Amino acid sequence: MSLISMLLLISLISCKSQNSKIVGKEYIYENSNRKFSVKIIDHKNLIINNTYNCTEISDKFKNISLNKKYKIIKNKIIILNPNQDIEIPYFDNSNCTFLTTEFRSNVKHFYDGRTIYPDESLYTFPKIDTLNIINDSIYYYKKTKNGSIGFVFKQKSHF
């Protein structure tokens, strides 16, 4: 067996084994205001769900569910049809203050030159194109204009 054939075989086996570990599982990032989850349906399909626990917010944005195709390369889930960034509008009458104009525009400047921006992870639904598998968790991380955004999705259950 040639070296190239052997490497290809090892690559296929490692991808299949990684895929088998995650199929049928749900991974969740959750806080008091939001539940963000990734459900691995089968070897090719997953669902990304985002639910805000807010009042006075349009159902269109309160519950966002996206069906996606994926493949696994080493320890990465590559989304084959990634969504575009979904813009969550301002909801000034909501009980979720992080969705308000005031929260999102509250940039702070400190005397030592630091600039603190509002936490984008609270009010954004980012373009998810790659997820990293590490042990029993899935990680999403991207740099943004004003820093970075990331989520740690912990394995919860079979569905």
CSV table of N, CA and C in Angstrom, one decimal:
chain,number,residue,atom,x,y,z
A,1,MET,N,0.9,-1.2,0.0
A,1,MET,CA,0.0,0.0,0.0
A,1,MET,C,0.9,1.2,0.0
A,2,SER,N,0.6,2.2,-0.9
A,2,SER,CA,1.4,3.4,-1.0
A,2,SER,C,1.2,4.3,0.2
A,3,LEU,N,2.1,5.2,0.5
A,3,LEU,CA,2.0,6.1,1.6
A,3,LEU,C,0.7,7.0,1.4
A,4,ILE,N,0.4,7.4,0.2
A,4,ILE,CA,-0.7,8.3,0.0
A,4,ILE,C,-2.0,7.5,0.3
A,5,SER,N,-2.1,6.3,-0.2
A,5,SER,CA,-3.3,5.4,0.1
A,5,SER,C,-3.5,5.2,1.6
A,6,MET,N,-2.4,5.0,2.3
A,6,MET,CA,-2.4,4.8,3.7
A,6,MET,C,-2.9,6.0,4.4
A,7,LEU,N,-2.4,7.2,4.1
A,7,LEU,CA,-2.8,8.5,4.7
A,7,LEU,C,-4.3,8.7,4.4
A,8,LEU,N,-4.8,8.4,3.2
A,8,LEU,CA,-6.2,8.6,2.9
A,8,LEU,C,-7.1,7.7,3.7
A,9,LEU,N,-6.7,6.5,3.9
A,9,LEU,CA,-7.4,5.5,4.7
A,9,LEU,C,-7.5,6.0,6.1
A,10,ILE,N,-6.4,6.4,6.7
A,10,ILE,CA,-6.3,6.9,8.1
A,10,ILE,C,-7.2,8.2,8.2
A,11,SER,N,-7.2,9.1,7.2
A,11,SER,CA,-8.0,10.3,7.3
A,11,SER,C,-9.5,9.9,7.2
A,12,LEU,N,-9.9,9.0,6.4
A,12,LEU,CA,-11.3,8.5,6.3
A,12,LEU,C,-11.8,7.9,7.6
A,13,ILE,N,-10.9,7.0,8.2
A,13,ILE,CA,-11.3,6.4,9.4
A,13,ILE,C,-11.4,7.4,10.6
A,14,SER,N,-10.5,8.3,10.7
A,14,SER,CA,-10.6,9.3,11.8
A,14,SER,C,-11.8,10.2,11.6
A,15,CYS,N,-12.2,10.6,10.4
A,15,CYS,CA,-13.4,11.4,10.2
A,15,CYS,C,-14.6,10.6,10.5
A,16,LYS,N,-14.7,9.4,10.1
A,16,LYS,CA,-15.9,8.5,10.4
A,16,LYS,C,-16.0,8.3,11.9
A,17,SER,N,-14.9,8.1,12.6
A,17,SER,CA,-14.9,7.8,14.0
A,17,SER,C,-15.4,9.1,14.7
A,18,GLN,N,-14.9,10.3,14.3
A,18,GLN,CA,-15.3,11.5,14.9
A,18,GLN,C,-16.8,11.8,14.7
A,19,ASN,N,-17.2,11.5,13.5
A,19,ASN,CA,-18.6,11.7,13.1
A,19,ASN,C,-19.5,10.8,14.0
A,20,SER,N,-19.1,9.5,14.2
A,20,SER,CA,-19.9,8.6,15.0
A,20,SER,C,-20.1,9.1,16.4
A,21,LYS,N,-19.1,9.8,16.9
A,21,LYS,CA,-19.2,10.2,18.3
A,21,LYS,C,-20.2,11.3,18.6
A,22,ILE,N,-20.5,12.1,17.5
A,22,ILE,CA,-21.4,13.2,17.7
A,22,ILE,C,-22.8,13.0,17.2
A,23,VAL,N,-23.0,12.1,16.3
A,23,VAL,CA,-24.4,11.9,15.7
A,23,VAL,C,-25.4,11.5,16.8
A,24,GLY,N,-26.5,12.2,16.7
A,24,GLY,CA,-27.6,12.0,17.7
A,24,GLY,C,-27.5,12.7,19.0
A,25,LYS,N,-26.5,13.7,19.0
A,25,LYS,CA,-26.3,14.4,20.2
A,25,LYS,C,-26.7,15.9,20.0
A,26,GLU,N,-27.0,16.5,21.2
A,26,GLU,CA,-27.3,17.9,21.2
A,26,GLU,C,-26.3,18.6,22.0
A,27,TYR,N,-25.8,19.8,21.6
A,27,TYR,CA,-24.8,20.6,22.3
A,27,TYR,C,-25.4,21.9,22.5
A,28,ILE,N,-25.4,22.4,23.8
A,28,ILE,CA,-26.1,23.6,24.2
A,28,ILE,C,-25.2,24.6,24.8
A,29,TYR,N,-25.4,25.9,24.4
A,29,TYR,CA,-24.9,27.1,25.2
A,29,TYR,C,-26.1,27.7,25.7
A,30,GLU,N,-26.1,28.0,27.0
A,30,GLU,CA,-27.4,28.5,27.6
A,30,GLU,C,-27.0,29.5,28.8
A,31,ASN,N,-27.7,30.6,28.8
A,31,ASN,CA,-27.7,31.5,30.0
A,31,ASN,C,-29.1,31.9,30.3
A,32,SER,N,-29.3,32.8,31.2
A,32,SER,CA,-30.7,33.2,31.6
A,32,SER,C,-31.5,33.8,30.5
A,33,ASN,N,-30.8,34.3,29.4
A,33,ASN,CA,-31.5,35.1,28.4
A,33,ASN,C,-31.6,34.3,27.0
A,34,ARG,N,-30.8,33.3,26.9
A,34,ARG,CA,-30.7,32.7,25.6
A,34,ARG,C,-30.3,31.2,25.7
A,35,LYS,N,-30.9,30.4,24.7
A,35,LYS,CA,-30.5,29.0,24.5
A,35,LYS,C,-30.1,28.9,23.1
A,36,PHE,N,-28.8,28.5,22.9
A,36,PHE,CA,-28.2,28.3,21.5
A,36,PHE,C,-27.8,26.9,21.4
A,37,SER,N,-28.2,26.1,20.5
A,37,SER,CA,-27.9,24.7,20.4
A,37,SER,C,-27.6,24.3,19.0
A,38,VAL,N,-26.8,23.1,19.0
A,38,VAL,CA,-26.5,22.5,17.8
A,38,VAL,C,-26.9,21.0,17.9
A,39,LYS,N,-27.8,20.6,17.1
A,39,LYS,CA,-28.3,19.2,17.1
A,39,LYS,C,-27.7,18.4,15.9
A,40,ILE,N,-27.0,17.4,16.2
A,40,ILE,CA,-26.4,16.6,15.1
A,40,ILE,C,-27.4,15.5,14.7
A,41,ILE,N,-28.1,15.7,13.6
A,41,ILE,CA,-29.1,14.8,13.2
A,41,ILE,C,-28.6,13.4,12.7
A,42,ASP,N,-27.7,13.5,11.7
A,42,ASP,CA,-27.1,12.3,11.2
A,42,ASP,C,-25.7,12.6,10.7
A,43,HIS,N,-25.1,11.8,9.8
A,43,HIS,CA,-23.7,12.0,9.3
A,43,HIS,C,-23.6,13.2,8.4
A,44,LYS,N,-24.7,13.9,8.0
A,44,LYS,CA,-24.6,15.0,7.0
A,44,LYS,C,-25.4,16.2,7.4
A,45,ASN,N,-26.3,16.1,8.4
A,45,ASN,CA,-27.2,17.1,8.7
A,45,ASN,C,-27.2,17.5,10.1
A,46,LEU,N,-27.3,18.8,10.4
A,46,LEU,CA,-27.5,19.3,11.8
A,46,LEU,C,-28.4,20.5,11.8
A,47,ILE,N,-28.9,20.8,13.0
A,47,ILE,CA,-29.8,22.0,13.1
A,47,ILE,C,-29.2,22.9,14.2
A,48,ILE,N,-29.1,24.2,13.8
A,48,ILE,CA,-28.7,25.2,14.8
A,48,ILE,C,-29.9,26.0,15.2
A,49,ASN,N,-30.2,26.0,16.5
A,49,ASN,CA,-31.3,26.7,17.1
A,49,ASN,C,-30.9,27.8,18.0
A,50,ASN,N,-31.6,28.9,18.0
A,50,ASN,CA,-31.4,30.0,18.9
A,50,ASN,C,-32.7,30.5,19.4
A,51,THR,N,-32.8,30.5,20.7
A,51,THR,CA,-34.1,30.9,21.4
A,51,THR,C,-33.8,32.0,22.4
A,52,TYR,N,-34.3,33.2,22.3
A,52,TYR,CA,-34.2,34.2,23.3
A,52,TYR,C,-35.3,34.1,24.3
A,53,ASN,N,-35.0,34.2,25.6
A,53,ASN,CA,-36.0,34.1,26.6
A,53,ASN,C,-36.5,35.6,26.9
A,54,CYS,N,-37.0,36.2,25.9
A,54,CYS,CA,-37.4,37.6,26.1
A,54,CYS,C,-38.8,37.8,25.7
A,55,THR,N,-39.4,38.9,26.3
A,55,THR,CA,-40.7,39.3,25.9
A,55,THR,C,-40.6,40.5,25.0
A,56,GLU,N,-41.7,40.8,24.3
A,56,GLU,CA,-41.7,41.9,23.4
A,56,GLU,C,-40.6,41.8,22.3
A,57,ILE,N,-40.5,40.6,21.7
A,57,ILE,CA,-39.6,40.4,20.6
A,57,ILE,C,-40.3,39.6,19.6
A,58,SER,N,-40.1,39.9,18.3
A,58,SER,CA,-40.8,39.3,17.2
A,58,SER,C,-40.4,37.8,17.2
A,59,ASP,N,-41.4,36.9,16.9
A,59,ASP,CA,-41.2,35.5,16.9
A,59,ASP,C,-40.1,35.1,15.8
A,60,LYS,N,-40.1,35.9,14.8
A,60,LYS,CA,-39.1,35.7,13.7
A,60,LYS,C,-37.6,35.7,14.3
A,61,PHE,N,-37.4,36.5,15.4
A,61,PHE,CA,-36.1,36.6,16.0
A,61,PHE,C,-36.0,35.8,17.3
A,62,LYS,N,-37.1,35.6,17.9
A,62,LYS,CA,-37.2,34.9,19.2
A,62,LYS,C,-36.7,33.5,19.1
A,63,ASN,N,-37.2,32.8,18.0
A,63,ASN,CA,-36.8,31.4,17.7
A,63,ASN,C,-36.3,31.3,16.3
A,64,ILE,N,-35.0,31.1,16.2
A,64,ILE,CA,-34.3,31.0,14.9
A,64,ILE,C,-33.8,29.5,14.8
A,65,SER,N,-34.2,28.8,13.7
A,65,SER,CA,-33.8,27.5,13.5
A,65,SER,C,-33.3,27.3,12.1
A,66,LEU,N,-32.1,26.8,11.9
A,66,LEU,CA,-31.4,26.6,10.6
A,66,LEU,C,-31.0,25.2,10.4
A,67,ASN,N,-31.4,24.6,9.3
A,67,ASN,CA,-31.0,23.2,8.9
A,67,ASN,C,-29.7,23.4,8.1
A,68,LYS,N,-28.7,22.7,8.4
A,68,LYS,CA,-27.4,22.8,7.7
A,68,LYS,C,-26.8,21.5,7.4
A,69,LYS,N,-26.1,21.4,6.3
A,69,LYS,CA,-25.3,20.3,5.9
A,69,LYS,C,-23.9,20.5,6.4
A,70,TYR,N,-23.2,19.4,6.8
A,70,TYR,CA,-21.8,19.5,7.3
A,70,TYR,C,-21.0,18.3,6.9
A,71,LYS,N,-19.7,18.5,7.1
A,71,LYS,CA,-18.8,17.4,7.0
A,71,LYS,C,-17.7,17.6,8.1
A,72,ILE,N,-17.0,16.5,8.4
A,72,ILE,CA,-16.0,16.6,9.5
A,72,ILE,C,-14.7,16.4,8.8
A,73,ILE,N,-13.8,17.3,9.2
A,73,ILE,CA,-12.4,17.2,8.8
A,73,ILE,C,-11.6,17.3,10.1
A,74,LYS,N,-10.9,16.2,10.5
A,74,LYS,CA,-10.2,16.1,11.8
A,74,LYS,C,-11.2,16.4,12.9
A,75,ASN,N,-10.9,17.4,13.7
A,75,ASN,CA,-11.8,17.7,14.8
A,75,ASN,C,-12.7,19.0,14.5
A,76,LYS,N,-12.9,19.2,13.3
A,76,LYS,CA,-13.7,20.4,12.9
A,76,LYS,C,-15.0,20.0,12.2
A,77,ILE,N,-16.1,20.6,12.5
A,77,ILE,CA,-17.3,20.4,11.8
A,77,ILE,C,-17.4,21.6,10.8
A,78,ILE,N,-17.4,21.3,9.5
A,78,ILE,CA,-17.4,22.4,8.5
A,78,ILE,C,-18.8,22.4,8.0
A,79,ILE,N,-19.4,23.6,8.2
A,79,ILE,CA,-20.8,23.8,7.7
A,79,ILE,C,-20.7,24.1,6.2
A,80,LEU,N,-21.4,23.3,5.4
A,80,LEU,CA,-21.3,23.4,3.9
A,80,LEU,C,-22.1,24.5,3.3
A,81,ASN,N,-23.2,24.9,4.0
A,81,ASN,CA,-24.1,25.9,3.6
A,81,ASN,C,-24.3,26.9,4.7
A,82,PRO,N,-23.2,27.7,5.1
A,82,PRO,CA,-23.3,28.5,6.3
A,82,PRO,C,-24.3,29.7,6.1
A,83,ASN,N,-24.9,30.1,7.2
A,83,ASN,CA,-25.8,31.2,7.1
A,83,ASN,C,-25.0,32.5,7.0
A,84,GLN,N,-25.6,33.5,6.6
A,84,GLN,CA,-25.0,34.9,6.7
A,84,GLN,C,-25.3,35.3,8.1
A,85,ASP,N,-24.5,36.3,8.6
A,85,ASP,CA,-24.8,36.9,9.9
A,85,ASP,C,-26.3,37.3,9.9
A,86,ILE,N,-27.0,36.9,10.9
A,86,ILE,CA,-28.4,37.3,11.0
A,86,ILE,C,-28.5,38.5,12.0
A,87,GLU,N,-29.0,39.6,11.4
A,87,GLU,CA,-29.1,40.9,12.2
A,87,GLU,C,-30.3,40.8,13.1
A,88,ILE,N,-30.0,40.9,14.4
A,88,ILE,CA,-31.1,41.0,15.4
A,88,ILE,C,-31.4,42.4,15.6
A,89,PRO,N,-32.7,42.9,15.3
A,89,PRO,CA,-33.0,44.3,15.4
A,89,PRO,C,-33.0,44.7,16.9
A,90,TYR,N,-33.1,46.0,17.0
A,90,TYR,CA,-33.2,46.6,18.4
A,90,TYR,C,-34.7,46.4,18.9
A,91,PHE,N,-34.8,45.9,20.1
A,91,PHE,CA,-36.1,45.8,20.8
A,91,PHE,C,-36.1,46.5,22.1
A,92,ASP,N,-36.4,47.8,22.0
A,92,ASP,CA,-36.3,48.7,23.2
A,92,ASP,C,-37.4,48.4,24.3
A,93,ASN,N,-38.5,47.7,23.9
A,93,ASN,CA,-39.5,47.4,24.9
A,93,ASN,C,-39.3,46.0,25.5
A,94,SER,N,-38.3,45.3,25.2
A,94,SER,CA,-38.1,43.9,25.6
A,94,SER,C,-37.5,43.9,27.1
A,95,ASN,N,-37.8,42.8,27.8
A,95,ASN,CA,-37.2,42.6,29.1
A,95,ASN,C,-35.7,42.2,29.0
A,96,CYS,N,-35.2,41.9,27.8
A,96,CYS,CA,-33.8,41.6,27.5
A,96,CYS,C,-33.1,42.9,27.2
A,97,THR,N,-32.5,43.6,28.2
A,97,THR,CA,-31.9,44.9,27.9
A,97,THR,C,-30.8,44.8,26.9
A,98,PHE,N,-30.1,43.7,26.7
A,98,PHE,CA,-29.0,43.6,25.7
A,98,PHE,C,-29.5,43.8,24.3
A,99,LEU,N,-30.8,43.7,24.1
A,99,LEU,CA,-31.4,43.9,22.7
A,99,LEU,C,-31.7,45.4,22.5
A,100,THR,N,-31.5,46.3,23.5
A,100,THR,CA,-32.0,47.7,23.4
A,100,THR,C,-30.9,48.5,22.7
A,101,THR,N,-31.3,49.6,22.2
A,101,THR,CA,-30.4,50.6,21.6
A,101,THR,C,-29.4,51.1,22.6
A,102,GLU,N,-29.9,51.4,23.8
A,102,GLU,CA,-29.0,51.9,24.8
A,102,GLU,C,-27.8,50.9,25.1
A,103,PHE,N,-28.1,49.6,25.3
A,103,PHE,CA,-27.0,48.7,25.6
A,103,PHE,C,-26.0,48.6,24.4
A,104,ARG,N,-26.6,48.4,23.2
A,104,ARG,CA,-25.7,48.2,22.1
A,104,ARG,C,-24.8,49.4,21.7
A,105,SER,N,-25.3,50.6,22.0
A,105,SER,CA,-24.5,51.8,21.7
A,105,SER,C,-23.7,52.3,22.9
A,106,ASN,N,-23.6,51.6,24.0
A,106,ASN,CA,-22.9,52.0,25.2
A,106,ASN,C,-21.4,51.6,25.1
A,107,VAL,N,-20.7,52.3,24.3
A,107,VAL,CA,-19.2,52.1,24.2
A,107,VAL,C,-18.6,53.0,25.3
A,108,LYS,N,-17.7,52.4,26.1
A,108,LYS,CA,-17.0,53.0,27.2
A,108,LYS,C,-15.5,53.3,26.9
A,109,HIS,N,-15.1,54.5,27.2
A,109,HIS,CA,-13.7,54.9,27.0
A,109,HIS,C,-13.0,55.1,28.3
A,110,PHE,N,-11.9,54.5,28.6
A,110,PHE,CA,-11.2,54.7,29.8
A,110,PHE,C,-10.0,55.6,29.6
A,111,TYR,N,-9.5,56.2,30.7
A,111,TYR,CA,-8.4,57.2,30.6
A,111,TYR,C,-7.1,56.5,30.1
A,112,ASP,N,-7.0,55.2,30.4
A,112,ASP,CA,-5.7,54.5,29.9
A,112,ASP,C,-5.8,54.1,28.4
A,113,GLY,N,-6.8,54.6,27.7
A,113,GLY,CA,-6.9,54.4,26.3
A,113,GLY,C,-7.7,53.1,25.9
A,114,ARG,N,-8.2,52.4,26.9
A,114,ARG,CA,-9.0,51.2,26.6
A,114,ARG,C,-10.4,51.6,26.1
A,115,THR,N,-10.9,50.8,25.2
A,115,THR,CA,-12.3,51.0,24.7
A,115,THR,C,-13.0,49.7,25.0
A,116,ILE,N,-14.1,49.8,25.7
A,116,ILE,CA,-14.9,48.6,26.0
A,116,ILE,C,-16.2,48.7,25.2
A,117,TYR,N,-16.5,47.6,24.4
A,117,TYR,CA,-17.7,47.6,23.5
A,117,TYR,C,-18.7,46.7,24.2
A,118,PRO,N,-20.0,46.8,23.8
A,118,PRO,CA,-21.0,45.9,24.4
A,118,PRO,C,-20.7,44.5,23.9
A,119,ASP,N,-21.1,43.5,24.7
A,119,ASP,CA,-20.9,42.1,24.5
A,119,ASP,C,-21.8,41.7,23.3
A,120,GLU,N,-21.2,41.5,22.1
A,120,GLU,CA,-21.9,41.1,20.9
A,120,GLU,C,-22.5,39.7,21.0
A,121,SER,N,-21.9,38.9,21.8
A,121,SER,CA,-22.4,37.5,21.9
A,121,SER,C,-23.8,37.5,22.4
A,122,LEU,N,-24.3,38.5,23.1
A,122,LEU,CA,-25.6,38.6,23.6
A,122,LEU,C,-26.7,38.8,22.5
A,123,TYR,N,-26.3,39.6,21.5
A,123,TYR,CA,-27.4,40.0,20.6
A,123,TYR,C,-27.0,39.7,19.1
A,124,THR,N,-26.1,38.8,18.9
A,124,THR,CA,-25.8,38.5,17.5
A,124,THR,C,-26.0,37.0,17.2
A,125,PHE,N,-26.4,36.7,16.0
A,125,PHE,CA,-26.5,35.3,15.5
A,125,PHE,C,-25.4,35.3,14.4
A,126,PRO,N,-24.2,34.8,14.7
A,126,PRO,CA,-23.1,35.0,13.7
A,126,PRO,C,-23.2,33.9,12.6
A,127,LYS,N,-22.4,34.2,11.6
A,127,LYS,CA,-22.3,33.3,10.5
A,127,LYS,C,-21.5,32.1,11.0
A,128,ILE,N,-22.1,31.0,11.2
A,128,ILE,CA,-21.4,29.8,11.7
A,128,ILE,C,-21.0,28.9,10.5
A,129,ASP,N,-19.6,28.9,10.3
A,129,ASP,CA,-19.1,28.1,9.2
A,129,ASP,C,-18.2,26.9,9.7
A,130,THR,N,-17.7,27.0,10.9
A,130,THR,CA,-16.8,26.0,11.4
A,130,THR,C,-17.0,25.9,12.9
A,131,LEU,N,-17.1,24.7,13.4
A,131,LEU,CA,-17.2,24.4,14.8
A,131,LEU,C,-16.1,23.4,15.2
A,132,ASN,N,-15.5,23.6,16.3
A,132,ASN,CA,-14.4,22.7,16.8
A,132,ASN,C,-14.9,21.7,17.8
A,133,ILE,N,-14.6,20.5,17.6
A,133,ILE,CA,-14.9,19.4,18.6
A,133,ILE,C,-13.8,19.2,19.5
A,134,ILE,N,-14.0,19.4,20.8
A,134,ILE,CA,-13.0,19.1,21.8
A,134,ILE,C,-13.7,18.3,22.9
A,135,ASN,N,-13.3,17.1,23.1
A,135,ASN,CA,-13.9,16.2,24.1
A,135,ASN,C,-15.4,16.1,23.9
A,136,ASP,N,-16.2,16.5,24.9
A,136,ASP,CA,-17.7,16.5,24.9
A,136,ASP,C,-18.3,17.8,24.6
A,137,SER,N,-17.6,18.7,24.0
A,137,SER,CA,-18.1,20.1,23.7
A,137,SER,C,-17.8,20.4,22.2
A,138,ILE,N,-18.5,21.4,21.8
A,138,ILE,CA,-18.3,22.0,20.5
A,138,ILE,C,-18.1,23.5,20.7
A,139,TYR,N,-17.0,24.1,20.0
A,139,TYR,CA,-16.7,25.5,20.2
A,139,TYR,C,-16.9,26.2,18.9
A,140,TYR,N,-17.4,27.5,19.1
A,140,TYR,CA,-17.4,28.4,18.0
A,140,TYR,C,-16.7,29.6,18.4
A,141,TYR,N,-15.7,30.1,17.5
A,141,TYR,CA,-15.0,31.3,17.9
A,141,TYR,C,-14.6,32.1,16.6
A,142,LYS,N,-14.8,33.4,16.6
A,142,LYS,CA,-14.5,34.2,15.4
A,142,LYS,C,-14.0,35.6,15.9
A,143,LYS,N,-13.1,36.1,15.2
A,143,LYS,CA,-12.7,37.5,15.5
A,143,LYS,C,-13.7,38.4,14.9
A,144,THR,N,-14.0,39.5,15.5
A,144,THR,CA,-14.9,40.5,15.0
A,144,THR,C,-14.2,41.9,14.9
A,145,LYS,N,-14.9,42.9,14.4
A,145,LYS,CA,-14.3,44.2,14.2
A,145,LYS,C,-13.9,44.7,15.6
A,146,ASN,N,-14.6,44.5,16.6
A,146,ASN,CA,-14.3,45.0,18.0
A,146,ASN,C,-13.8,44.0,19.0
A,147,GLY,N,-13.3,42.9,18.5
A,147,GLY,CA,-12.8,41.9,19.4
A,147,GLY,C,-13.1,40.5,18.9
A,148,SER,N,-13.9,39.7,19.6
A,148,SER,CA,-14.2,38.4,19.2
A,148,SER,C,-15.6,37.9,19.7
A,149,ILE,N,-16.1,36.8,19.2
A,149,ILE,CA,-17.3,36.3,19.7
A,149,ILE,C,-17.1,34.8,19.7
A,150,GLY,N,-17.6,34.1,20.8
A,150,GLY,CA,-17.5,32.7,20.9
A,150,GLY,C,-18.5,32.1,21.8
A,151,PHE,N,-18.8,30.8,21.6
A,151,PHE,CA,-19.7,30.0,22.3
A,151,PHE,C,-19.1,28.6,22.6
A,152,VAL,N,-19.4,28.1,23.8
A,152,VAL,CA,-19.0,26.8,24.1
A,152,VAL,C,-20.3,26.0,24.3
A,153,PHE,N,-20.5,25.1,23.4
A,153,PHE,CA,-21.7,24.2,23.4
A,153,PHE,C,-21.4,22.9,24.1
A,154,LYS,N,-22.0,22.7,25.2
A,154,LYS,CA,-21.8,21.5,26.0
A,154,LYS,C,-22.7,20.4,25.6
A,155,GLN,N,-22.2,19.2,25.6
A,155,GLN,CA,-23.1,18.1,25.3
A,155,GLN,C,-24.1,17.9,26.3
A,156,LYS,N,-25.4,17.8,25.9
A,156,LYS,CA,-26.5,17.7,26.9
A,156,LYS,C,-27.1,16.3,26.8
A,157,SER,N,-27.6,15.8,25.6
A,157,SER,CA,-28.3,14.6,25.6
A,157,SER,C,-28.4,14.0,24.2
A,158,HIS,N,-29.0,12.9,24.2
A,158,HIS,CA,-29.4,12.3,22.9
A,158,HIS,C,-30.8,12.8,22.7
A,159,PHE,N,-31.2,12.9,21.5
A,159,PHE,CA,-32.6,13.4,21.2
A,159,PHE,C,-33.3,12.3,20.4
